[in-house]
Coordinates of C-alpha atoms in Angstrom, one line a residue:
Chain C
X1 CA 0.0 0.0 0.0
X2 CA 2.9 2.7 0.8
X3 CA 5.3 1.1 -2.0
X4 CA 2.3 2.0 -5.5
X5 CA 2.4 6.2 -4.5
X6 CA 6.1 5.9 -3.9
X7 CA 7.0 4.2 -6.8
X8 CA 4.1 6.5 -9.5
X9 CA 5.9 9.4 -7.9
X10 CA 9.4 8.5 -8.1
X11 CA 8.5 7.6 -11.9
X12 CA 6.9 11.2 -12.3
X13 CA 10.2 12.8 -11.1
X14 CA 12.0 10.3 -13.6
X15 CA 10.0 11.9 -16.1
X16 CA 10.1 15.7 -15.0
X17 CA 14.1 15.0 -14.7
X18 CA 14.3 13.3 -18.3
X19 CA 12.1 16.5 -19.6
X20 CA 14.0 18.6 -18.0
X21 CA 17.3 17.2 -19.7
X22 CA 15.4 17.3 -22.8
X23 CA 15.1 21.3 -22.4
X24 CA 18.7 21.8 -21.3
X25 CA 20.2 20.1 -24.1
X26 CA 17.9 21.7 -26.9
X27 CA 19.0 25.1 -25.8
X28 CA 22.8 25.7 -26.3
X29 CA 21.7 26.1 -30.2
X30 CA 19.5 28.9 -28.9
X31 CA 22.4 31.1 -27.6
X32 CA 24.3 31.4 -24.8
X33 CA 23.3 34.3 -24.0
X34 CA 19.4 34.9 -24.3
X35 CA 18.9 32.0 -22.0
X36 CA 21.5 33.3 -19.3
X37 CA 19.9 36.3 -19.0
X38 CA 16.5 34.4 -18.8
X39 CA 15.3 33.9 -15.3
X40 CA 12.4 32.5 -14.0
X41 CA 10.0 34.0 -11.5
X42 CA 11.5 31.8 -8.6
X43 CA 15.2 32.6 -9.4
X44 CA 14.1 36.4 -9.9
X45 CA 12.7 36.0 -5.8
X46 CA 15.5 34.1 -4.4
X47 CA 17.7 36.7 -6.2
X48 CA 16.1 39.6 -4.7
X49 CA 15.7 38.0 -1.4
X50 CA 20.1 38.4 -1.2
X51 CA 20.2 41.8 -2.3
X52 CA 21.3 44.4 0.2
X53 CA 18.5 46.6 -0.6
X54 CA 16.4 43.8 1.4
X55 CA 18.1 44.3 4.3
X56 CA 16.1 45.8 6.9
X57 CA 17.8 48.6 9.6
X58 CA 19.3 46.3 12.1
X59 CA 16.6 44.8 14.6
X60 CA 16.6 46.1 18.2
X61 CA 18.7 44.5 20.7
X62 CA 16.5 43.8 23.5
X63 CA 19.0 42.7 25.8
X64 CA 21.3 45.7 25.8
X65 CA 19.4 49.2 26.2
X66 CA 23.0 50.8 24.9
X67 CA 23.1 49.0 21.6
X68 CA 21.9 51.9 19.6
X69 CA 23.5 54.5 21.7
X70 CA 25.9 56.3 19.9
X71 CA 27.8 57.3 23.2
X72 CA 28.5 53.6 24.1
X73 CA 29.2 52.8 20.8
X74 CA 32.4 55.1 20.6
X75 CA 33.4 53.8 23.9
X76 CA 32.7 50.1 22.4
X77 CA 34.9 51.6 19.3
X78 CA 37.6 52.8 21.7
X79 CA 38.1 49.8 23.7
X80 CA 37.7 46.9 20.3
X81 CA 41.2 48.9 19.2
X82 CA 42.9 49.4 23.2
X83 CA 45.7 46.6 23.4
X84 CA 45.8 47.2 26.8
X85 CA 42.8 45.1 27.4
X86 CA 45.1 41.9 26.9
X87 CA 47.7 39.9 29.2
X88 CA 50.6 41.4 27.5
X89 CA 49.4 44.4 26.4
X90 CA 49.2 43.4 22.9
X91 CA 46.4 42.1 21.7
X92 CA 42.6 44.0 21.5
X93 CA 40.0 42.8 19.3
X94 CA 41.1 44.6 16.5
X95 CA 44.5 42.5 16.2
X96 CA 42.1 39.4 14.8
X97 CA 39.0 41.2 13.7
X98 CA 41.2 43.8 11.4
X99 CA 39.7 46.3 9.5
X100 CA 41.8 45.7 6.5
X101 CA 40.9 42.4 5.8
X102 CA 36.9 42.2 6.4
X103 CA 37.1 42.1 10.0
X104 CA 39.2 38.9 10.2
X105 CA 42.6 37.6 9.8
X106 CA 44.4 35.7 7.7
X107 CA 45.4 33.1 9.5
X108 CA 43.7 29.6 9.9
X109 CA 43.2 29.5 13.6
X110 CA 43.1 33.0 15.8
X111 CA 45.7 34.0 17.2
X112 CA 45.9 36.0 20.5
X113 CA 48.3 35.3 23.6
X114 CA 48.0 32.3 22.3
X115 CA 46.4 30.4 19.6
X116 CA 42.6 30.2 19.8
X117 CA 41.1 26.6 19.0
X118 CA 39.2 27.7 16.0
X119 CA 39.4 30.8 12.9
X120 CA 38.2 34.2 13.6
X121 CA 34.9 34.8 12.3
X122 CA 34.2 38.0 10.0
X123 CA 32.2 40.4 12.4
X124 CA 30.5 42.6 10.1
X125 CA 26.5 42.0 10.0
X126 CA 26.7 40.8 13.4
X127 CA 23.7 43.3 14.6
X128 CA 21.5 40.5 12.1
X129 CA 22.5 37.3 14.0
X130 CA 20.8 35.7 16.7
X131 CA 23.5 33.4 17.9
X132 CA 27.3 34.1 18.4
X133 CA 30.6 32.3 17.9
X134 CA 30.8 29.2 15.3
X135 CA 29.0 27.1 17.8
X136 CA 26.3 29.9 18.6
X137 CA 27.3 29.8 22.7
X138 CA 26.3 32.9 23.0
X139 CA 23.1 34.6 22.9
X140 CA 23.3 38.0 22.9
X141 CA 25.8 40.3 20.7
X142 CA 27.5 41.9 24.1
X143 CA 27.8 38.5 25.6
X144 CA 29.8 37.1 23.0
X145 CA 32.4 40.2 23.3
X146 CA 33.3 38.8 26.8
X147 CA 34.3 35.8 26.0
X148 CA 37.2 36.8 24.3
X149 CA 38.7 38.8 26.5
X150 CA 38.8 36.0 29.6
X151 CA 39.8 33.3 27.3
X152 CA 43.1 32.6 28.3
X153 CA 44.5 32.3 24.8
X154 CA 42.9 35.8 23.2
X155 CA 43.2 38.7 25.7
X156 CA 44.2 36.7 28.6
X157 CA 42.8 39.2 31.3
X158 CA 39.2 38.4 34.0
X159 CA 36.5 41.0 34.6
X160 CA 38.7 42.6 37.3
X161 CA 41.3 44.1 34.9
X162 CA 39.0 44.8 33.1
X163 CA 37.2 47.0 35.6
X164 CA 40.4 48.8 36.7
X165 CA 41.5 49.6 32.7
X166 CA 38.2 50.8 32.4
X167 CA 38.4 53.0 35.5
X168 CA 41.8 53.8 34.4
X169 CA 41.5 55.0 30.9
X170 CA 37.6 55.4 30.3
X171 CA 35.9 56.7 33.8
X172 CA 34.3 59.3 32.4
X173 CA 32.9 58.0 28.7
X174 CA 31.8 55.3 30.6
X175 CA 30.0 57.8 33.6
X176 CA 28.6 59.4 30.7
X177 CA 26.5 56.7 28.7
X178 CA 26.0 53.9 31.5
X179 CA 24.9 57.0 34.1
X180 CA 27.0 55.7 37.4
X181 CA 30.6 55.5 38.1
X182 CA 32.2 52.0 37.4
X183 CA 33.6 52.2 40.8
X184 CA 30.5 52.0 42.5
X185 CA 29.1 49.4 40.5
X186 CA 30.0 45.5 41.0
X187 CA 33.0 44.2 38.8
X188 CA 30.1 42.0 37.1
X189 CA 27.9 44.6 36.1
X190 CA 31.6 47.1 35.0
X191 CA 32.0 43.9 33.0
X192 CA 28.8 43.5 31.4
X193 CA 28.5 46.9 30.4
X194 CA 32.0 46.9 28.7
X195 CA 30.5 44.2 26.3
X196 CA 27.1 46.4 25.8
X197 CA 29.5 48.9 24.7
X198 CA 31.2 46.7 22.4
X199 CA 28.7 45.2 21.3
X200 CA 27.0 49.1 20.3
X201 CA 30.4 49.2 18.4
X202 CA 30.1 46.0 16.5
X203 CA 26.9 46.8 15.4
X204 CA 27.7 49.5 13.2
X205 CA 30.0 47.0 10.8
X206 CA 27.7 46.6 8.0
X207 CA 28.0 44.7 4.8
X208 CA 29.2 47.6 1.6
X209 CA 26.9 47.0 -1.5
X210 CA 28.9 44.7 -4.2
X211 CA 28.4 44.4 -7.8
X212 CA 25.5 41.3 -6.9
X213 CA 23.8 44.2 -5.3
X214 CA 23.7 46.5 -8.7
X215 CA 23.0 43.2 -10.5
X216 CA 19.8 42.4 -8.6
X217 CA 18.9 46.1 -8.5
X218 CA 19.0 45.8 -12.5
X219 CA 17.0 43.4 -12.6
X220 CA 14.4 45.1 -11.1
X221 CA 15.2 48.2 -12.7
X222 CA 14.1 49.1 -16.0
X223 CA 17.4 49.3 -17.5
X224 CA 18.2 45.3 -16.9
X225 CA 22.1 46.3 -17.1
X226 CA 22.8 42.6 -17.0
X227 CA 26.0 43.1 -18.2
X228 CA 27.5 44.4 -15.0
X229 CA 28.3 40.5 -14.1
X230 CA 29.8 38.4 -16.6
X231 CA 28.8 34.9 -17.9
X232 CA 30.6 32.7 -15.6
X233 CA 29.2 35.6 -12.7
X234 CA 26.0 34.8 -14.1
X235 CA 25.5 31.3 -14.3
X236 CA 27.3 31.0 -10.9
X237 CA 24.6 33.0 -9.7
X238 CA 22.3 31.0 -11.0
X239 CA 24.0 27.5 -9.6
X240 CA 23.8 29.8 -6.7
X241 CA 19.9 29.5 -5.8
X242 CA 19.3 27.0 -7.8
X243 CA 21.0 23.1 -8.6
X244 CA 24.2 24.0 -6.4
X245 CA 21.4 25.0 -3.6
X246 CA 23.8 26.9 -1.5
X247 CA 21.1 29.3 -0.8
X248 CA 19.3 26.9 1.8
X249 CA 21.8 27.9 4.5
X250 CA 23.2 31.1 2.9
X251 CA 20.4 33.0 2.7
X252 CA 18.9 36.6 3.2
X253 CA 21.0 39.8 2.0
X254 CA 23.4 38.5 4.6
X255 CA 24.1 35.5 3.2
X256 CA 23.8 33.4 5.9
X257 CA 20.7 32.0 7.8
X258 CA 22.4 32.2 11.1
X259 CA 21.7 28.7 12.2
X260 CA 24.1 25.4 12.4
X261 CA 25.4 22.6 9.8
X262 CA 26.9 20.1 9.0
X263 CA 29.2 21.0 6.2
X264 CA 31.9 17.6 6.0
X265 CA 34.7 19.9 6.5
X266 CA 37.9 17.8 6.8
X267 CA 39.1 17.9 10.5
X268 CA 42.2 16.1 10.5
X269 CA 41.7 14.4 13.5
X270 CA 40.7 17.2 15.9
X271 CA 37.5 16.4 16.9
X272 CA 35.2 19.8 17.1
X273 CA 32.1 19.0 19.0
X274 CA 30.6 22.4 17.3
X275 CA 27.0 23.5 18.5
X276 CA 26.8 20.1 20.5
X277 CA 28.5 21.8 23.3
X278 CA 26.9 25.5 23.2
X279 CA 23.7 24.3 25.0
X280 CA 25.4 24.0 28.3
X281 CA 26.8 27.3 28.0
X282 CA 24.3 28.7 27.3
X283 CA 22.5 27.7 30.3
X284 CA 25.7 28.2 32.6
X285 CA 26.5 31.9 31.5
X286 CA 25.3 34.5 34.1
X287 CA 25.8 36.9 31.3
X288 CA 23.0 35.1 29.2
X289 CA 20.4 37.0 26.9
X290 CA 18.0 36.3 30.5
X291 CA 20.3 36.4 33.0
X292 CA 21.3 39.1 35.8
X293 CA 22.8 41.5 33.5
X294 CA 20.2 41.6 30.7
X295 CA 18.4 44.5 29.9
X296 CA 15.6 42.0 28.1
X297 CA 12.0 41.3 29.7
X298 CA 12.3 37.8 29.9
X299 CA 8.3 37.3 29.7
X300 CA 8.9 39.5 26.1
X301 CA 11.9 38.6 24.6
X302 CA 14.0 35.8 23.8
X303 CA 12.0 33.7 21.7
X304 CA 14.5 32.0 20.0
X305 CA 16.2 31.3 23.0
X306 CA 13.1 30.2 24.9
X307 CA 12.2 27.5 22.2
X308 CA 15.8 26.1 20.7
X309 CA 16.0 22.8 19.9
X310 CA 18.6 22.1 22.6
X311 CA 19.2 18.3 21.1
X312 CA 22.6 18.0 21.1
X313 CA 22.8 14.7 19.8
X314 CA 21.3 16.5 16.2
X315 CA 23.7 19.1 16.7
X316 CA 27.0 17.6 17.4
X317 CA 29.7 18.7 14.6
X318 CA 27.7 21.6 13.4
X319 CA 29.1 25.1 12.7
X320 CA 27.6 28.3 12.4
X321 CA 26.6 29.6 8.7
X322 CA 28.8 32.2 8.0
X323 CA 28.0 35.1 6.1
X324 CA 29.8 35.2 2.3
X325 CA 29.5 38.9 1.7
X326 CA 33.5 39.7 1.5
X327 CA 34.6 36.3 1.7
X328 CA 36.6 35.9 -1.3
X329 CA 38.6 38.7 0.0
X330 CA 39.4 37.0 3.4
X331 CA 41.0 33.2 3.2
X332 CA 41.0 31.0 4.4
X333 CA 37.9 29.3 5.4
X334 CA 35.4 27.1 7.2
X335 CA 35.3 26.8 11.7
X336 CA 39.2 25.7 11.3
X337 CA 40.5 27.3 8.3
X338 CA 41.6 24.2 6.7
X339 CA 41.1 25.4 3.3
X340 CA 43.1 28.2 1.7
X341 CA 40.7 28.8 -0.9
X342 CA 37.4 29.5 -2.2
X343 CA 38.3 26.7 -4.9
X344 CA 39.0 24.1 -2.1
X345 CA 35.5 24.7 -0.2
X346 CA 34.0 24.4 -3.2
X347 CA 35.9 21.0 -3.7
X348 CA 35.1 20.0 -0.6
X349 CA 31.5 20.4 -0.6
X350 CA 31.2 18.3 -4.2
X351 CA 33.1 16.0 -2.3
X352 CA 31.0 15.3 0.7
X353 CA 28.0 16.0 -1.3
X354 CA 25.3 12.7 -0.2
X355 CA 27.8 11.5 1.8
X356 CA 27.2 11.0 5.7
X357 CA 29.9 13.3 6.3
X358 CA 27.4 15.7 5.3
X359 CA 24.0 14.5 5.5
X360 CA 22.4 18.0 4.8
X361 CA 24.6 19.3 2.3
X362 CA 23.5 17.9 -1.2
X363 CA 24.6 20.3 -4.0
X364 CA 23.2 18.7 -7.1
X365 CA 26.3 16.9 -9.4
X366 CA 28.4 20.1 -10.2
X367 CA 30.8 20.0 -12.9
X368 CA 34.3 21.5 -13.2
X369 CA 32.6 24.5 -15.1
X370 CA 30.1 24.6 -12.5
X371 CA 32.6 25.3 -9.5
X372 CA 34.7 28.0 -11.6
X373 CA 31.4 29.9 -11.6
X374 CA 30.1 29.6 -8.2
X375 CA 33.8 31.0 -7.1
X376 CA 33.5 33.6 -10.1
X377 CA 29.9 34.8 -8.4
X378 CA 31.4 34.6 -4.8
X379 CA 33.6 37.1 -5.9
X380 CA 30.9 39.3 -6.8
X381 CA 29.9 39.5 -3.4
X382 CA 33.2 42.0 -2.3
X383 CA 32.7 45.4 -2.0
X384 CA 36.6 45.4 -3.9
X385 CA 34.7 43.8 -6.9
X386 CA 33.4 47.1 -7.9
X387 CA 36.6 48.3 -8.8
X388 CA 38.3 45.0 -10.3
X389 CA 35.7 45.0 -13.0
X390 CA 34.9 48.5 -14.7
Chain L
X1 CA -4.3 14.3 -5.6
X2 CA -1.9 11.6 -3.0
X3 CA -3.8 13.4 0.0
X4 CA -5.0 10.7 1.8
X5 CA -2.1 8.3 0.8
X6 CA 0.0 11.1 2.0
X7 CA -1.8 10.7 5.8
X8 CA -1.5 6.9 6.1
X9 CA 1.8 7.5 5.0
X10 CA 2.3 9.9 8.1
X11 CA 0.9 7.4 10.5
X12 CA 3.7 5.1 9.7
X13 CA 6.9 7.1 8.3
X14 CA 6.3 10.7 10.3
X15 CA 9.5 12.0 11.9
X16 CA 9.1 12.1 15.9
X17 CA 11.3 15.4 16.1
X18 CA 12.2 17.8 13.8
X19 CA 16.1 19.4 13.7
X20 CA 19.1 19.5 12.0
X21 CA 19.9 16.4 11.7
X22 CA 17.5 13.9 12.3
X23 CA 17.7 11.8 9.2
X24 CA 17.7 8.3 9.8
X25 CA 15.3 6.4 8.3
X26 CA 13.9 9.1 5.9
X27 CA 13.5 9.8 2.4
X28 CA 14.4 12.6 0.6
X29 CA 11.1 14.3 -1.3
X30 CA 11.4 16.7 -3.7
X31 CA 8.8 19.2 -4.1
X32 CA 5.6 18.3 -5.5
X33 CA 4.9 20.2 -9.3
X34 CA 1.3 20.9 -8.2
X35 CA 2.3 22.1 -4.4
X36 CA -1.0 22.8 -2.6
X37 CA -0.1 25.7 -0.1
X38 CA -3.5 26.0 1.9
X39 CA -3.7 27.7 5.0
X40 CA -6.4 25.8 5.4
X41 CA -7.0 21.6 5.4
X42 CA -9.4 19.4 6.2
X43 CA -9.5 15.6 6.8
X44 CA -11.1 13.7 4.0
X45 CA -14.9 13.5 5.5
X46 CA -14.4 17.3 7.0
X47 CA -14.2 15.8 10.3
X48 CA -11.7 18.6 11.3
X49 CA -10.7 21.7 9.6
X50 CA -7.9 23.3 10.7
X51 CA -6.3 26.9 9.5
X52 CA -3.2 29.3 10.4
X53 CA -2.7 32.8 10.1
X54 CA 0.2 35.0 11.3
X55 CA 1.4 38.5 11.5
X56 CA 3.3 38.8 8.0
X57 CA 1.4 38.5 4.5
X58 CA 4.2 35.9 3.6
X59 CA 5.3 33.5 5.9
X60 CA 9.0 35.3 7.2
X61 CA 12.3 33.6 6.6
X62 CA 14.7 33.1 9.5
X63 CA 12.3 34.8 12.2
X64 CA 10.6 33.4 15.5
X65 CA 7.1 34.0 14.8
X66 CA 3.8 32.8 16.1
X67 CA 1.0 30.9 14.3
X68 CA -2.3 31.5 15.5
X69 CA -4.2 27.8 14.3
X70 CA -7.8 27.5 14.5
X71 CA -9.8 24.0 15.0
X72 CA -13.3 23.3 13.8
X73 CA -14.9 20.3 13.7
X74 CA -17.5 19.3 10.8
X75 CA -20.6 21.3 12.1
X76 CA -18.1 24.4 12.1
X77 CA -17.8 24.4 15.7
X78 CA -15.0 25.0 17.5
X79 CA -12.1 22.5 18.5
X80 CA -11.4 23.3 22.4
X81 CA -8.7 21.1 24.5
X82 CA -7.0 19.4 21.6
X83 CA -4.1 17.9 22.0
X84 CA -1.5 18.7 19.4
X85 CA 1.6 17.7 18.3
X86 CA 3.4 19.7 15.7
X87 CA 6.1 18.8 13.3
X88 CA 7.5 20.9 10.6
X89 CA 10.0 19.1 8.1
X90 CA 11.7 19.8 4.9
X91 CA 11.2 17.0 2.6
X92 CA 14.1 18.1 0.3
X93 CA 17.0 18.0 3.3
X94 CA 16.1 15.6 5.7
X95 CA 15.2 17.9 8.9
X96 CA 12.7 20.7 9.8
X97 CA 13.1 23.7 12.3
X98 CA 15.8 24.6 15.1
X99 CA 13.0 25.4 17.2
X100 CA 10.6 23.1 19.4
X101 CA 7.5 25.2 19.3
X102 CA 5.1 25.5 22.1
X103 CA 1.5 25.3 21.6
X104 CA -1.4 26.6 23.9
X105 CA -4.7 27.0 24.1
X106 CA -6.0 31.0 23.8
X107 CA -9.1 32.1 25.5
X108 CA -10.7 32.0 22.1
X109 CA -12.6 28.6 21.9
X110 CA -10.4 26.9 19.0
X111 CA -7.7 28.8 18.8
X112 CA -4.5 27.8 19.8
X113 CA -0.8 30.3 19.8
X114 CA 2.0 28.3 18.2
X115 CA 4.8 29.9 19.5
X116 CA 8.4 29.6 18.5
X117 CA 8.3 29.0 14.7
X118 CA 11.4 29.7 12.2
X119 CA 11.7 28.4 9.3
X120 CA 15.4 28.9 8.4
X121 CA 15.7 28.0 5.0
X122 CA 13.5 29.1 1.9
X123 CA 11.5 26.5 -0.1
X124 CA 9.5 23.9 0.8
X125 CA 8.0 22.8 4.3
X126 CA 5.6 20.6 5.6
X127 CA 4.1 21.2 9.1
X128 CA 2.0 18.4 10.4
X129 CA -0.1 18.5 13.0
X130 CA -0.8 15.0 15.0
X131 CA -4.5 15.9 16.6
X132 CA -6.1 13.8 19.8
X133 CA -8.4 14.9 22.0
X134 CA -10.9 15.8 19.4
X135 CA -12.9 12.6 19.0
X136 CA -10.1 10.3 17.6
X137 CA -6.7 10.9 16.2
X138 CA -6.0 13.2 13.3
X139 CA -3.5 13.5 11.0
X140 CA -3.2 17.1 9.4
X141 CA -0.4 18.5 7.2
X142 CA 0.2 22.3 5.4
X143 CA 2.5 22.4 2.5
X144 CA 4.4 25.9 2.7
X145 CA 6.6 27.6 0.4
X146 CA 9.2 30.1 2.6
X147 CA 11.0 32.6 1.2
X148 CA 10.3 32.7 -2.4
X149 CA 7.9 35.5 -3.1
X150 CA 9.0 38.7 -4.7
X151 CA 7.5 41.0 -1.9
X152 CA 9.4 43.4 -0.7
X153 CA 10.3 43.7 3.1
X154 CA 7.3 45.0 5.0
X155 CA 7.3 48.8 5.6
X156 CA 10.3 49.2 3.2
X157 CA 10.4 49.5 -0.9
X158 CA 12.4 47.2 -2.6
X159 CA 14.6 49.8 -4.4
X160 CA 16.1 51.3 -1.3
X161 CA 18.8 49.8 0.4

């Protein structure tokens, strides 16, 4: 009884699949280029759905009342580029999350006082995520920003130093936005408020409009200027929401859904439990999206928080989408940055395509042709790649 | 057209969860040519009706949002003290939401808040709702398409950025 509507529509698929061969292989006589230019009403969405001019101002941040506070975020601005905030006086955000190379470095894993266990993540779009750090153990923007300065192998200083360099170098900025003296207040809430102010800071990185942007915007536009990407742009584009279906995770004008996969990167033998471990911390942190410090009305907010799947057995080995505005600008890539380049991830995710490495990722059978184009598109999504193509 | 099929089917191959990666044991679907995207269904004999609404004219990509479902039964009445079970799945990948919504009864007689959906990746979705407490067991199941309409952002035209 189950195996008769399986079967007719497995055979109807066979058929729509053999049809559909029959259409792609009657139309190279047509002309390369009438049909590249040819999208369909679906494509024409998901292509619009990406473009920056989607992209709504960045949501409120319930959790810190100083997110959108100008004041706080020029203290936040200050203190990302103070070196003093480290053991050796050395390191401050800035020295991983640099300016001049998308808000990242270049190497595979961080590195601080000491090296960090897995790459820096690009920063900019941040204000759009829910979840924080590749395994998404944090909850709240200004929660994240403390981590990093107690881990042992980034700044390598606790709550305490960082209460006395704020009273040493920013007493009155900080008087001035958070309305007290940081000497009256506990070293928890000094703390907490140094990552609201950050996190104000980080907010204000957002994503430069690219050449996809003027694409989709032509499109749209009476003037459908398709020539501002080239073929190989094009049909990369097209692989793009479409067979290569890399637009079920990186989705939105951010690229990136924000949530956690599986993506069969190669770990050579350093096991990375990923999300699998974030549920804990998340419950353990005091400086949680509903803990002591938050500025959220936990009856309110928080609903993301308040109904995550917390399975970790599902989520064991899964990494944070990351966003690929700029990335072919900033190698290498994935949680570890195994791979050097946009061509290897690519690779990689042929590779492990149906596999159980990778049980979600299934990108259709790409071709050689197939992956130049999809790195040919990526690189349409870099602010530089207005200028390399004129 | 496979409707019915489709709810016997349910009985015996529904996913008990719904998640990243809970793909044992499943087949991959692709998306039906004739997709029916109701937000209303009905068993076969109109034994109970059930229908969502939300706050967004398209159903919202990568947002917690709440559905607000209402039960009737085949006189039109209203569906009070069901006892629901939820599921939402995307046939294509093997997994459904990173949420476990809630569900709750409103002081409207038949309406229950779903709280705590987010569908996080565009295309197609199937949410099934697994019904007691309204005479017998029901099977019910929306088809959804997320993220694929040409609508700009509400409260924004699609030209500015």
């Amino acid at each position: 009884m189950k195996a008769e509507p399986l079967g007719s529509s497995k055979a109807i698929g066979l058929l729509l699949t053999a049809f559909s061969f029959c259409v792609v292989l009657s139309n190279p006589s047509k002309g390369a280029d009438a049909d590249l230019f040819d999208w369909s009403a679906r494509e024409l969405a998901l292509i619009q759905s990406l473009s920056l001019s989607q992209l709504l101002p960045p949501p409120s941040s319930p959790s810190n009342k100083y997110a959108d506070d100008p004041e706080a975020a020029a203290l936040g601005r200050a203190i990302f580029h103070d070196s003093r905030f480290s053991a050796n006086g050395e390191v401050s955000c800035a020295t991983c999350h640099r300016q001049d190379y998308g808000f990242t470095d270049d190497l595979p894993k961080g590195l601080g006082i000491g090296l960090a266990s897995r790459r820096t993540m690009p920063i900019v779009g941040m204000a759009y995520q829910k979840w924080f750090f590749w395994d998404g153990r944090a909850d709240s923007l200004w929660s994240q920003t403390l981590g990093p300065l107690e881990n042992p192998v980034e700044h390598g200083i606790d709550r305490h130093q960082v209460q006395q360099l704020v009273l040493a170098h920013y007493s009155q900025p900080y008087q001035q936005v958070f309305e007290d003296d940081a000497t009256n207040q506990p070293v928890d809430q000094v703390f907490a408020n140094t990552g609201k102010a950050l996190a104000a800071h980080v907010r204000t990185l957002l994503p430069e409009k690219t050449r996809f942007d003027l694409y989709a915007h032509a499109l749209q536009s009476d003037s459908k200027e398709t020539g501002i990407l080239t073929e190989a742009e094009t049909r990369g584009l097209r692989l793009f929401v479409g067979k290569a279906k890399c637009i079920n995770c990186h989705n939105g004008p951010m690229f990136t859904n924000g949530e956690f996969h599986h993506s069969g990167t190669p770990d050579a033998g350093e096991l990375d439990p990923g999300r699998g471990t974030a549920f804990l911390e998340l419950e353990a942190t005091e400086f949680g999206f509903f803990g002591k410090w938050s500025d959220a009305d936990p009856e309110a907010d928080g609903d993301h928080i308040r109904f995550l799947d917390r399975d970790t057995r599902k989520y064991v080995g899964t990494f944070k989408t990351p966003t690929l505005r700029g990335a072919s600008d900033r190698p290498p890539y994935m949680h570890n940055g195994t791979f050097t380049s946009l061509a290897q991830v690519l690779n990689n995710y042929r590779a492990v395509s149906g596999s159980t490495l990778a049980d979600e990722v299934s990108h259709g059978d790409l071709t050689d042709r197939d992956l130049n184009d999809l790195e040919a598109f990526l690189g349409t999504l870099s602010s530089n790649s207005n200028d390399v193509h004129n | 057209m496979h409707w019915l099929l489709l709810v016997l089917l349910s009985i015996f191959a529904l996913p008990d969860t719904a998640g990243a990666m809970d793909a044992i044991g499943k087949v991959r679907r692709e998306r039906p040519a004739d997709l029916d995207a109701s937000t209303t269904v009905a068993t076969r004999y109109g034994t109970l009706q059930a229908s969502y609404e939300t706050d967004f004219p398209e159903l919202p990509l990568n947002s917690v949002h709440t559905w607000r479902l209402s039960l009737q039964d085949k006189n039109g009445l209203p569906v009070v003290g069901a006892d629901i079970d939820l599921t939402a799945d995307m046939p294509e990948h093997l997994h459904g939401m990173t949420t476990t919504p809630l569900i709750q009864e409103s002081d409207t007689p038949g309406l229950y808040l779903v709280r705590g959906m987010n569908f996080h990746m565009p295309g197609y979705w199937e949410v099934t709702l697994d019904i007691s407490g309204a005479g017998s067991r029901h099977l019910l199941r929306f088809n959804l398409i997320v993220g694929e309409s040409q609508r700009a952002p509400e409260g924004r035209k699609a030209d500015e950025s």
